Short mmCIF file of C-alpha atoms and ligand atoms in Angstrom, two decimals:
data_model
loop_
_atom_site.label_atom_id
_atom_site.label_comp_id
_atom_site.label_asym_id
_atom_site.label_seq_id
_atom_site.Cartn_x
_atom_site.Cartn_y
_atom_site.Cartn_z
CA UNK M 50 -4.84 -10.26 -8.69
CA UNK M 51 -4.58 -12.83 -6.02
CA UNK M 52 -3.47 -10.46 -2.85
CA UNK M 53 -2.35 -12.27 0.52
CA UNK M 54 -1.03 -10.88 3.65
CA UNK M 55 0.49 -12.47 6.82
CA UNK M 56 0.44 -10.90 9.77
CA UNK M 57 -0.14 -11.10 13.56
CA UNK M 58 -3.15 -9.27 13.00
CA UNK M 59 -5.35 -10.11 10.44
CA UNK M 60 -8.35 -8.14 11.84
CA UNK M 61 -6.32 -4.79 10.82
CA UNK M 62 -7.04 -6.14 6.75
CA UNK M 63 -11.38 -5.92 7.67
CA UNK M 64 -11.30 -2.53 6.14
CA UNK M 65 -10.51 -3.92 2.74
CA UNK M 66 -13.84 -5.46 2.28
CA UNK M 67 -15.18 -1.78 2.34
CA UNK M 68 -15.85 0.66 -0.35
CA UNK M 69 -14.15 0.47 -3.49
CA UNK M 70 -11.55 -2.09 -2.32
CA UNK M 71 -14.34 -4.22 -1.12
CA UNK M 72 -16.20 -3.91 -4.25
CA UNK M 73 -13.23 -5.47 -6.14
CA UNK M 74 -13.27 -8.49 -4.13
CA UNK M 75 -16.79 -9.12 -4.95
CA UNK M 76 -16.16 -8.60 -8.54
CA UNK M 77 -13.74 -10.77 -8.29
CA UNK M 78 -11.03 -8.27 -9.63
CA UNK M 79 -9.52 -9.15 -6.66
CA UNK M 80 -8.87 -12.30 -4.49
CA UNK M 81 -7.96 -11.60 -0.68
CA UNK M 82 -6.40 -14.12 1.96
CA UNK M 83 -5.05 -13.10 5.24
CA UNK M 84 -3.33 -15.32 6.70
CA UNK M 85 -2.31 -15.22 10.99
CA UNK M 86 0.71 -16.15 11.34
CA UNK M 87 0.49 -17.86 14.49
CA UNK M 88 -1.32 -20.15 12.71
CA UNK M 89 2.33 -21.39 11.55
CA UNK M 90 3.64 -21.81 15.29
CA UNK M 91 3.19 -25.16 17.46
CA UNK M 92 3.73 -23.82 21.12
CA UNK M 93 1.06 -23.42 23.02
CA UNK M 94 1.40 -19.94 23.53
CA UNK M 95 1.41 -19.50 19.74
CA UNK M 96 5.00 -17.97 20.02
CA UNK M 97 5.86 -15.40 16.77
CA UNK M 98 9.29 -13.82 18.59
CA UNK M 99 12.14 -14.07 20.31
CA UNK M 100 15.32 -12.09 21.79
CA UNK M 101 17.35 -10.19 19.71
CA UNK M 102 20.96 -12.02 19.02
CA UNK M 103 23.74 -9.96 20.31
CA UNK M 104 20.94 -7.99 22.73
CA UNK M 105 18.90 -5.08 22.71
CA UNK M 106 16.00 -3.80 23.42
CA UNK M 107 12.91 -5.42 22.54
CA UNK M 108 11.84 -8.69 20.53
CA UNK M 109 12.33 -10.09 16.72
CA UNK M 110 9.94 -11.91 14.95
CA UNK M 111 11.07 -16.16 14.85
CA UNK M 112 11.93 -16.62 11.61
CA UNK M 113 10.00 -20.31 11.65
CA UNK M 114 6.32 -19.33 11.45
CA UNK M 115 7.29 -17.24 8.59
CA UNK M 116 9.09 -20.16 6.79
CA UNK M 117 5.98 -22.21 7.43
CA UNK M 118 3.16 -19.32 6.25
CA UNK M 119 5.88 -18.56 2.88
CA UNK M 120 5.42 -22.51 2.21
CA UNK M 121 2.06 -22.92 2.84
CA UNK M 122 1.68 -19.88 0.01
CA UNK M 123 3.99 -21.40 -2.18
CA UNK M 124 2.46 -25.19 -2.05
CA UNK M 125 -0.73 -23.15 -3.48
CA UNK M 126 1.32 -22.06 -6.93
CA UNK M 127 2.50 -25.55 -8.02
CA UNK M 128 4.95 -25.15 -10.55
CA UNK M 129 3.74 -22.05 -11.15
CA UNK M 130 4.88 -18.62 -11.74
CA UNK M 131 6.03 -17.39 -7.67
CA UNK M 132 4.17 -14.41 -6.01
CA UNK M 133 6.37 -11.63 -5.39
CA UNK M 134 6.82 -10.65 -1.39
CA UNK M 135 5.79 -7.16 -0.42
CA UNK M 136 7.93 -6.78 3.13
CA UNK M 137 6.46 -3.94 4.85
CA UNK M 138 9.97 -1.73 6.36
CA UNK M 139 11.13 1.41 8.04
CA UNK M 140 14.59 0.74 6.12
CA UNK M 141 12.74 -0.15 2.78
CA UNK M 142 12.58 1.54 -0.60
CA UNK M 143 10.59 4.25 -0.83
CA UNK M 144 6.82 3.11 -2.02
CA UNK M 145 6.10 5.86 -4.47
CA UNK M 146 3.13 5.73 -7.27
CA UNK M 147 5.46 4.13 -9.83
CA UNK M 148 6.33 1.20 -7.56
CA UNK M 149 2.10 1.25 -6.94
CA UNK M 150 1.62 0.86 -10.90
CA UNK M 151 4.59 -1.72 -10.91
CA UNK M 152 2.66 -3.91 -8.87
CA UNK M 153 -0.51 -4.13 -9.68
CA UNK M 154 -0.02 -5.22 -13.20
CA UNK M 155 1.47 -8.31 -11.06
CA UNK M 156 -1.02 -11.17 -11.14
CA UNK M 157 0.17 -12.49 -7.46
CA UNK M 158 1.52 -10.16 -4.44
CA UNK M 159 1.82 -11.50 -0.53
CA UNK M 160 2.60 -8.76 2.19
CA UNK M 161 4.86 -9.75 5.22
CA UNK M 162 4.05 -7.36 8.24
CA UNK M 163 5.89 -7.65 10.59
CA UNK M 164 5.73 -6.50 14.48
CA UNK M 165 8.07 -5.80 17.38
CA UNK M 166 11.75 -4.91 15.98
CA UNK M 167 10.80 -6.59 12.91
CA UNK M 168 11.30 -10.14 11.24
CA UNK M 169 14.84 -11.82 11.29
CA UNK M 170 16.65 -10.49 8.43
CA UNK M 171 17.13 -14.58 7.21
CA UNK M 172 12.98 -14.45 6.21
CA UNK M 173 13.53 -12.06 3.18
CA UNK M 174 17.24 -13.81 2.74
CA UNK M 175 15.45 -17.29 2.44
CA UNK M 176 12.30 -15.96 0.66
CA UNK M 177 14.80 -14.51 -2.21
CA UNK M 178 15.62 -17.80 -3.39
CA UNK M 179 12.27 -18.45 -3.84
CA UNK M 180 10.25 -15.63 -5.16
CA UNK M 181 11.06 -11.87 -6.02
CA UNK M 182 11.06 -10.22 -2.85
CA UNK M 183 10.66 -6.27 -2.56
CA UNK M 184 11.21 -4.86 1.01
CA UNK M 185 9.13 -1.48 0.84
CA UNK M 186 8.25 1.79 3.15
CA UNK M 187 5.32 3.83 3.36
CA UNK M 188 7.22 6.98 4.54
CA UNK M 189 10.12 8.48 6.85
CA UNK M 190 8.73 7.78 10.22
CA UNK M 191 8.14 4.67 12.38
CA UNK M 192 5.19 3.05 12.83
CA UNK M 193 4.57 0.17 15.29
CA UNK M 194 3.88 -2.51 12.86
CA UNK M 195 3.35 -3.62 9.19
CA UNK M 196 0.02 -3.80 8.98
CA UNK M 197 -0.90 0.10 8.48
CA UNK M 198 1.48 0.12 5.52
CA UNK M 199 0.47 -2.68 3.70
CA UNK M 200 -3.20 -1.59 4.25
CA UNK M 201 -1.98 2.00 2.67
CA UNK M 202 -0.21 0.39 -0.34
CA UNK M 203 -2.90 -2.31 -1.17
CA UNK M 204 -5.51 0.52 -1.25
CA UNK M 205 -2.64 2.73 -3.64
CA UNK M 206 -2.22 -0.86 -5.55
CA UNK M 207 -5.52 -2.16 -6.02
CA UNK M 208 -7.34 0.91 -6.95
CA UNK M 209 -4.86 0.88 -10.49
CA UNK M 210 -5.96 -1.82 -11.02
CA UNK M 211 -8.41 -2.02 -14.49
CA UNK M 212 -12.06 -2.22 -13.73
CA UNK M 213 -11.63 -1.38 -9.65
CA UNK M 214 -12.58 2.46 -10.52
CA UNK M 215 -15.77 3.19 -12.16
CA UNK M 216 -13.90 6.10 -13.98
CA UNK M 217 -10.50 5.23 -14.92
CA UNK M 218 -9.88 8.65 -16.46
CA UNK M 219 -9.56 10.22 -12.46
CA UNK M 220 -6.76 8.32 -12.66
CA UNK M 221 -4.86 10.23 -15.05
CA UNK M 222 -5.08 13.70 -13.60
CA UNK M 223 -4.67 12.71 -9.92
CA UNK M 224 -1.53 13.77 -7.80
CA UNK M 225 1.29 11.95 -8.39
CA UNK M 226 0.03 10.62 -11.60
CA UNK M 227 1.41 12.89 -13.72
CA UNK M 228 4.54 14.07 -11.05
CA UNK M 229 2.81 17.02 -9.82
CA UNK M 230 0.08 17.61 -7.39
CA UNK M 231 -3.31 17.88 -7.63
CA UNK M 232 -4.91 21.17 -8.31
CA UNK M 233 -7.84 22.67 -5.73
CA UNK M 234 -11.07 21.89 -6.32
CA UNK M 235 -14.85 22.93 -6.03
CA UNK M 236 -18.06 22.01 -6.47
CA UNK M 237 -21.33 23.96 -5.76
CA UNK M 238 -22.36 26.58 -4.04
CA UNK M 239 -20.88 29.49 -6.51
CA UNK M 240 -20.42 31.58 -3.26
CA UNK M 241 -19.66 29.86 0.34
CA UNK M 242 -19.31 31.78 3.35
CA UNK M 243 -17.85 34.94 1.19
CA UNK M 244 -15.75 32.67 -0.66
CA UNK M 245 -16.15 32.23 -4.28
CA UNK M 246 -15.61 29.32 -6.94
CA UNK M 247 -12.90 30.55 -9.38
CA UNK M 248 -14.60 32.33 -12.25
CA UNK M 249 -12.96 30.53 -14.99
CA UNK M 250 -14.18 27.21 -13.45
CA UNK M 251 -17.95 28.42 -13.91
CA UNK M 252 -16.79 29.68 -17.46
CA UNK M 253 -17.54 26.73 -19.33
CA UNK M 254 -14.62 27.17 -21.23
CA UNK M 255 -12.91 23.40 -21.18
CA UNK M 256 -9.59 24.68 -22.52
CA UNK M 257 -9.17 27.77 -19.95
CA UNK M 258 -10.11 25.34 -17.20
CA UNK M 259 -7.57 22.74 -18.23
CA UNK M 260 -4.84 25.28 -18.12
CA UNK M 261 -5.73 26.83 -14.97
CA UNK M 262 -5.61 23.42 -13.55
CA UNK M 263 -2.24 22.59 -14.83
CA UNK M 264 -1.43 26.00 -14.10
CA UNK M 265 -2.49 25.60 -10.23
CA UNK M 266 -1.02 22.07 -9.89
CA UNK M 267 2.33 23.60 -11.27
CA UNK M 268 2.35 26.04 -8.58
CA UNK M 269 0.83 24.26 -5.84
CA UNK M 270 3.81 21.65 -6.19
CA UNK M 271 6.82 24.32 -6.82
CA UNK M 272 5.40 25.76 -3.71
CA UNK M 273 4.95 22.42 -1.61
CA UNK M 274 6.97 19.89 -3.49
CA UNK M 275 9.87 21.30 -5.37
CA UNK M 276 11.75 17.74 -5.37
CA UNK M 277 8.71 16.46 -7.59
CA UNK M 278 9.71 19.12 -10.48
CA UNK M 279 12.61 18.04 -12.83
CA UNK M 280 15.63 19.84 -13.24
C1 JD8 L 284 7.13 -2.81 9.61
C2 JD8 L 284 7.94 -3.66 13.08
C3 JD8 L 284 8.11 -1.50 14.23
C4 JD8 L 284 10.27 -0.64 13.40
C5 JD8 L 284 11.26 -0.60 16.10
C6 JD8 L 284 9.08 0.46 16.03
C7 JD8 L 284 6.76 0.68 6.82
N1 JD8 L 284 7.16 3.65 6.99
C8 JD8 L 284 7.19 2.78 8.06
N2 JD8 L 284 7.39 3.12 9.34
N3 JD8 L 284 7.38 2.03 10.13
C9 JD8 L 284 7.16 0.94 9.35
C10 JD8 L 284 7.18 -0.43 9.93
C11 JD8 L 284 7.44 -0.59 11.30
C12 JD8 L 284 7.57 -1.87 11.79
C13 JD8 L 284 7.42 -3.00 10.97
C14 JD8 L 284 7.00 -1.54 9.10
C15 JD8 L 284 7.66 -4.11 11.79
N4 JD8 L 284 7.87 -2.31 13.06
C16 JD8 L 284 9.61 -1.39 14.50
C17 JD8 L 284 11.78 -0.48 13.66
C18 JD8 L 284 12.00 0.16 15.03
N5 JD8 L 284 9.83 -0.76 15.82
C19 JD8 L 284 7.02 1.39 8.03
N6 JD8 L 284 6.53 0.22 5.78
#
Protein backbone atom coordinates (compact mmCIF):
# COMPACT_ATOMS: atom_id res chain seq x y z
CA UNK A 1 0.00 0.00 0.00
CA UNK A 2 1.26 3.37 -0.95
CA UNK A 3 -0.24 5.60 2.15
CA UNK A 4 0.05 9.57 1.89
CA UNK A 5 -1.23 12.20 4.10
CA UNK A 6 -1.44 16.05 3.81
CA UNK A 7 -1.59 18.01 6.51
CA UNK A 8 -0.40 21.19 8.30
CA UNK A 9 1.42 19.05 10.49
CA UNK A 10 3.35 16.42 9.26
CA UNK A 11 5.41 15.92 12.48
CA UNK A 12 2.03 14.44 14.15
CA UNK A 13 2.61 11.18 11.34
CA UNK A 14 6.54 10.48 13.29
CA UNK A 15 4.80 7.92 15.35
CA UNK A 16 4.16 5.74 12.36
CA UNK A 17 7.72 4.83 11.90
CA UNK A 18 7.37 3.07 15.39
CA UNK A 19 6.52 -0.39 16.35
CA UNK A 20 4.60 -2.50 14.19
CA UNK A 21 3.53 0.32 11.82
CA UNK A 22 7.11 1.24 11.48
CA UNK A 23 8.16 -2.20 10.85
CA UNK A 24 5.87 -2.29 7.74
CA UNK A 25 7.49 0.56 6.21
CA UNK A 26 10.78 -1.06 6.39
CA UNK A 27 9.44 -4.17 4.94
CA UNK A 28 8.22 -2.35 2.52
CA UNK A 29 4.55 -3.57 3.11
CA UNK A 30 4.03 -0.16 3.32
CA UNK A 31 5.11 3.10 1.52
CA UNK A 32 4.59 6.45 3.61
CA UNK A 33 4.67 10.19 2.29
CA UNK A 34 3.54 13.11 4.26
CA UNK A 35 3.16 15.75 2.57
CA UNK A 36 2.87 19.78 4.35
CA UNK A 37 0.62 21.41 2.82
CA UNK A 38 2.02 24.72 2.95
CA UNK A 39 4.33 23.44 0.78
CA UNK A 40 1.41 24.07 -1.92
CA UNK A 41 1.00 27.91 -0.91
CA UNK A 42 3.15 30.90 -2.53
CA UNK A 43 2.67 33.75 0.14
CA UNK A 44 5.18 34.39 2.18
CA UNK A 45 3.48 33.65 5.19
CA UNK A 46 2.70 30.19 3.78
CA UNK A 47 -1.10 31.04 4.07
CA UNK A 48 -3.46 27.53 4.39
CA UNK A 49 -6.91 29.64 5.50
CA UNK A 50 -9.09 32.17 5.22
CA UNK A 51 -12.53 33.75 6.57
CA UNK A 52 -15.46 31.90 6.54
CA UNK A 53 -18.03 33.16 3.59
CA UNK A 54 -21.18 34.42 5.03
CA UNK A 55 -19.14 34.88 8.67
CA UNK A 56 -18.55 33.10 11.70
CA UNK A 57 -16.38 32.30 13.98
CA UNK A 58 -13.07 31.13 13.18
CA UNK A 59 -11.05 30.25 9.87
CA UNK A 60 -11.49 27.63 6.77
CA UNK A 61 -8.86 25.98 5.17
CA UNK A 62 -8.09 27.85 1.26
CA UNK A 63 -9.17 25.48 -0.91
CA UNK A 64 -5.88 26.26 -3.35
CA UNK A 65 -3.04 24.52 -1.49
CA UNK A 66 -5.23 21.58 -1.40
CA UNK A 67 -5.88 21.68 -5.23
CA UNK A 68 -2.14 21.99 -5.66
CA UNK A 69 -1.02 18.97 -2.95
CA UNK A 70 -4.30 16.64 -4.75
CA UNK A 71 -2.32 17.38 -8.18
CA UNK A 72 0.95 16.98 -7.19
CA UNK A 73 -0.43 13.27 -5.88
CA UNK A 74 -2.19 12.68 -8.89
CA UNK A 75 0.79 13.70 -11.48
CA UNK A 76 2.57 10.67 -9.49
CA UNK A 77 -0.26 7.93 -10.84
CA UNK A 78 -0.02 8.66 -14.60
CA UNK A 79 -2.76 7.12 -16.22
CA UNK A 80 -3.08 5.05 -13.55
CA UNK A 81 -5.64 3.63 -11.35
CA UNK A 82 -6.55 7.09 -8.78
CA UNK A 83 -5.89 6.81 -4.96
CA UNK A 84 -8.93 7.04 -3.05
CA UNK A 85 -9.13 10.30 -0.50
CA UNK A 86 -9.53 9.51 3.16
CA UNK A 87 -11.05 13.15 4.48
CA UNK A 88 -10.67 13.11 8.09
CA UNK A 89 -14.50 14.74 9.54
CA UNK A 90 -16.60 15.41 12.57
CA UNK A 91 -19.71 15.12 10.05
CA UNK A 92 -18.20 11.95 8.32
CA UNK A 93 -19.29 8.32 8.18
CA UNK A 94 -18.70 6.47 10.92
CA UNK A 95 -15.03 4.63 10.59
CA UNK A 96 -15.93 1.24 11.93
CA UNK A 97 -13.65 -2.11 11.43
CA UNK A 98 -15.45 -2.97 8.18
CA UNK A 99 -14.64 0.36 6.56
CA UNK A 100 -10.78 -0.49 8.19
CA UNK A 101 -10.80 -3.94 6.16
CA UNK A 102 -12.37 -2.02 3.10
CA UNK A 103 -9.40 -0.07 2.85
CA UNK A 104 -6.61 -1.72 3.27
CA UNK A 105 -7.13 -4.22 0.56
CA UNK A 106 -6.83 -0.72 -1.45
CA UNK A 107 -3.41 -0.54 -3.08
CA UNK A 108 -3.35 3.53 -2.81
CA UNK A 109 -5.07 5.74 0.12
CA UNK A 110 -4.17 9.73 0.75
CA UNK A 111 -5.60 11.33 4.05
CA UNK A 112 -6.73 15.07 3.95
CA UNK A 113 -6.55 16.54 7.60
CA UNK A 114 -7.71 19.29 7.90
CA UNK A 115 -7.45 22.20 10.72
CA UNK A 116 -9.38 25.22 11.94
CA UNK A 117 -13.27 24.87 10.89
CA UNK A 118 -12.19 22.51 8.35
CA UNK A 119 -11.39 22.55 4.47
CA UNK A 120 -13.85 24.36 2.01
CA UNK A 121 -16.46 21.98 1.21
CA UNK A 122 -15.36 22.59 -2.89
CA UNK A 123 -11.86 20.33 -1.97
CA UNK A 124 -13.83 16.98 -1.59
CA UNK A 125 -16.46 18.45 -4.39
CA UNK A 126 -13.45 18.91 -6.86
CA UNK A 127 -11.47 15.83 -5.62
CA UNK A 128 -14.76 13.62 -6.54
CA UNK A 129 -14.29 14.09 -10.07
CA UNK A 130 -11.09 12.84 -9.78
CA UNK A 131 -10.68 9.99 -7.45
CA UNK A 132 -13.11 8.10 -4.99
CA UNK A 133 -13.33 10.25 -2.14
CA UNK A 134 -14.59 8.90 1.39
CA UNK A 135 -15.12 11.66 4.06
CA UNK A 136 -14.71 9.58 7.42
CA UNK A 137 -14.95 10.08 11.49
CA UNK A 138 -13.15 8.55 14.17
CA UNK A 139 -16.00 9.03 16.75
CA UNK A 140 -18.86 11.42 18.17
CA UNK A 141 -16.81 14.16 19.60
CA UNK A 142 -14.63 17.00 18.23
CA UNK A 143 -11.25 17.03 18.01
CA UNK A 144 -9.10 20.04 16.97
CA UNK A 145 -7.73 18.70 13.84
CA UNK A 146 -7.35 15.75 11.36
CA UNK A 147 -4.34 14.54 12.14
CA UNK A 148 -5.24 12.36 15.41
CA UNK A 149 -7.83 10.56 13.31
CA UNK A 150 -6.02 9.68 10.44
CA UNK A 151 -3.13 8.56 12.73
CA UNK A 152 -5.97 6.26 14.59
CA UNK A 153 -7.34 4.81 11.30
CA UNK A 154 -3.92 4.21 9.51
CA UNK A 155 -2.80 2.24 12.61
CA UNK A 156 -6.66 0.28 12.44
CA UNK A 157 -5.82 0.10 8.44
CA UNK A 158 -2.40 -0.91 8.16
CA UNK A 159 -2.21 -3.45 10.83
CA UNK A 160 -4.96 -5.71 8.38
CA UNK A 161 -2.92 -5.52 6.23
CA UNK A 162 -1.19 -9.26 5.19
CA UNK A 163 2.28 -9.72 6.51
CA UNK A 164 2.17 -6.34 8.99
CA UNK A 165 1.27 -8.83 12.05
CA UNK A 166 3.56 -11.57 12.87
CA UNK A 167 0.38 -13.63 13.84
CA UNK A 168 -2.44 -13.02 11.63
CA UNK A 169 -4.68 -15.42 13.54
CA UNK A 170 -5.00 -12.43 16.62
CA UNK A 171 -6.73 -10.98 14.09
CA UNK A 172 -9.61 -13.15 13.96
CA UNK A 173 -10.65 -13.25 17.58
CA UNK A 174 -10.03 -9.55 18.37
CA UNK A 175 -12.95 -7.08 19.27
CA UNK A 176 -14.80 -6.00 16.61
CA UNK A 177 -13.60 -8.70 14.40
CA UNK A 178 -16.13 -10.93 14.85
CA UNK A 179 -19.00 -8.03 16.12
CA UNK A 180 -18.51 -8.63 19.67
CA UNK A 181 -15.94 -7.62 22.14
CA UNK A 182 -13.07 -9.03 23.30
CA UNK A 183 -13.13 -11.37 26.19
CA UNK A 184 -10.74 -10.64 29.56
CA UNK A 185 -7.62 -11.92 29.62
CA UNK A 186 -4.64 -13.28 31.79
CA UNK A 187 -1.45 -14.37 31.81
CA UNK A 188 0.76 -15.55 34.77
CA UNK A 189 0.84 -15.36 38.06
CA UNK A 190 -2.08 -18.10 38.85
CA UNK A 191 -2.88 -15.91 41.96
CA UNK A 192 -2.28 -11.89 42.00
CA UNK A 193 -2.93 -9.87 44.89
CA UNK A 194 -5.90 -12.46 46.04
CA UNK A 195 -7.11 -12.53 42.64
CA UNK A 196 -7.13 -15.65 40.71
CA UNK A 197 -6.80 -16.70 36.88
CA UNK A 198 -10.11 -18.40 35.91
CA UNK A 199 -9.78 -22.11 36.56
CA UNK A 200 -10.92 -23.29 33.29
CA UNK A 201 -8.19 -21.11 31.64
CA UNK A 202 -5.40 -23.19 33.59
CA UNK A 203 -7.52 -26.36 32.61
CA UNK A 204 -5.89 -27.13 29.52
CA UNK A 205 -8.99 -28.00 28.09
CA UNK A 206 -8.92 -26.00 24.46
CA UNK A 207 -12.63 -26.55 23.87
CA UNK A 208 -13.91 -25.33 27.50
CA UNK A 209 -11.62 -22.34 27.07
CA UNK A 210 -12.95 -21.45 23.66
CA UNK A 211 -16.44 -21.41 24.96
CA UNK A 212 -15.82 -19.54 28.00
CA UNK A 213 -14.26 -17.00 25.81
CA UNK A 214 -17.12 -16.70 23.48
CA UNK A 215 -19.17 -17.07 26.39
CA UNK A 216 -17.46 -13.90 28.21
CA UNK A 217 -17.23 -11.81 24.99
CA UNK A 218 -21.08 -12.49 24.57
CA UNK A 219 -21.72 -11.05 27.85
CA UNK A 220 -19.18 -8.50 28.14
CA UNK A 221 -20.80 -6.87 24.89
CA UNK A 222 -24.71 -7.43 25.88
CA UNK A 223 -23.57 -5.72 28.97
CA UNK A 224 -21.43 -2.80 27.33
CA UNK A 225 -22.46 -2.84 23.73
CA UNK A 226 -25.93 -4.05 23.11
CA UNK A 227 -26.12 -2.11 19.59
CA UNK A 228 -23.20 -4.56 18.43
CA UNK A 229 -25.66 -7.73 18.96
CA UNK A 230 -28.16 -8.43 16.07
CA UNK A 231 -31.69 -8.47 16.43
C1 LIG B 1 -11.01 17.05 11.05
C2 LIG B 1 -10.84 20.64 11.73
C3 LIG B 1 -11.72 20.89 14.01
C4 LIG B 1 -14.15 20.56 13.66
C5 LIG B 1 -14.63 23.21 14.65
C6 LIG B 1 -13.14 22.05 16.17
C7 LIG B 1 -12.58 13.20 12.75
N1 LIG B 1 -14.16 12.37 15.16
C8 LIG B 1 -13.66 13.64 14.93
N2 LIG B 1 -13.78 14.69 15.75
N3 LIG B 1 -13.19 15.78 15.22
C9 LIG B 1 -12.66 15.44 14.02
C10 LIG B 1 -12.01 16.45 13.16
C11 LIG B 1 -11.96 17.78 13.59
C12 LIG B 1 -11.46 18.74 12.72
C13 LIG B 1 -10.98 18.39 11.45
C14 LIG B 1 -11.51 16.08 11.91
C15 LIG B 1 -10.60 19.60 10.84
N4 LIG B 1 -11.35 20.09 12.86
C16 LIG B 1 -13.06 21.57 13.76
C17 LIG B 1 -15.52 21.21 13.44
C18 LIG B 1 -15.78 22.23 14.55
N5 LIG B 1 -13.33 22.56 14.83
C19 LIG B 1 -12.93 14.07 13.82
N6 LIG B 1 -12.34 12.39 11.95
Amino acid sequence: MKLEVITIFPDYFAPLRLSLIGKALDDGLVRLLVRDLRDFTHDRHRTTDDTPCGGGAGMVMKPEPWGEALDAVLAEVPGGPPPTLVLTTPAGEPFRQRVAEELSRLDHLVFACGRYEGIDARVPAWAATRMPVRELSLGDYVLNGGEVAALAMIEAIVRLIPGVLGNPASLVEESHADGLLEYPVYTKPPSWRGLDVPEVLLSGHHGQVAAWRRAQAEALTARRRPDLLPG
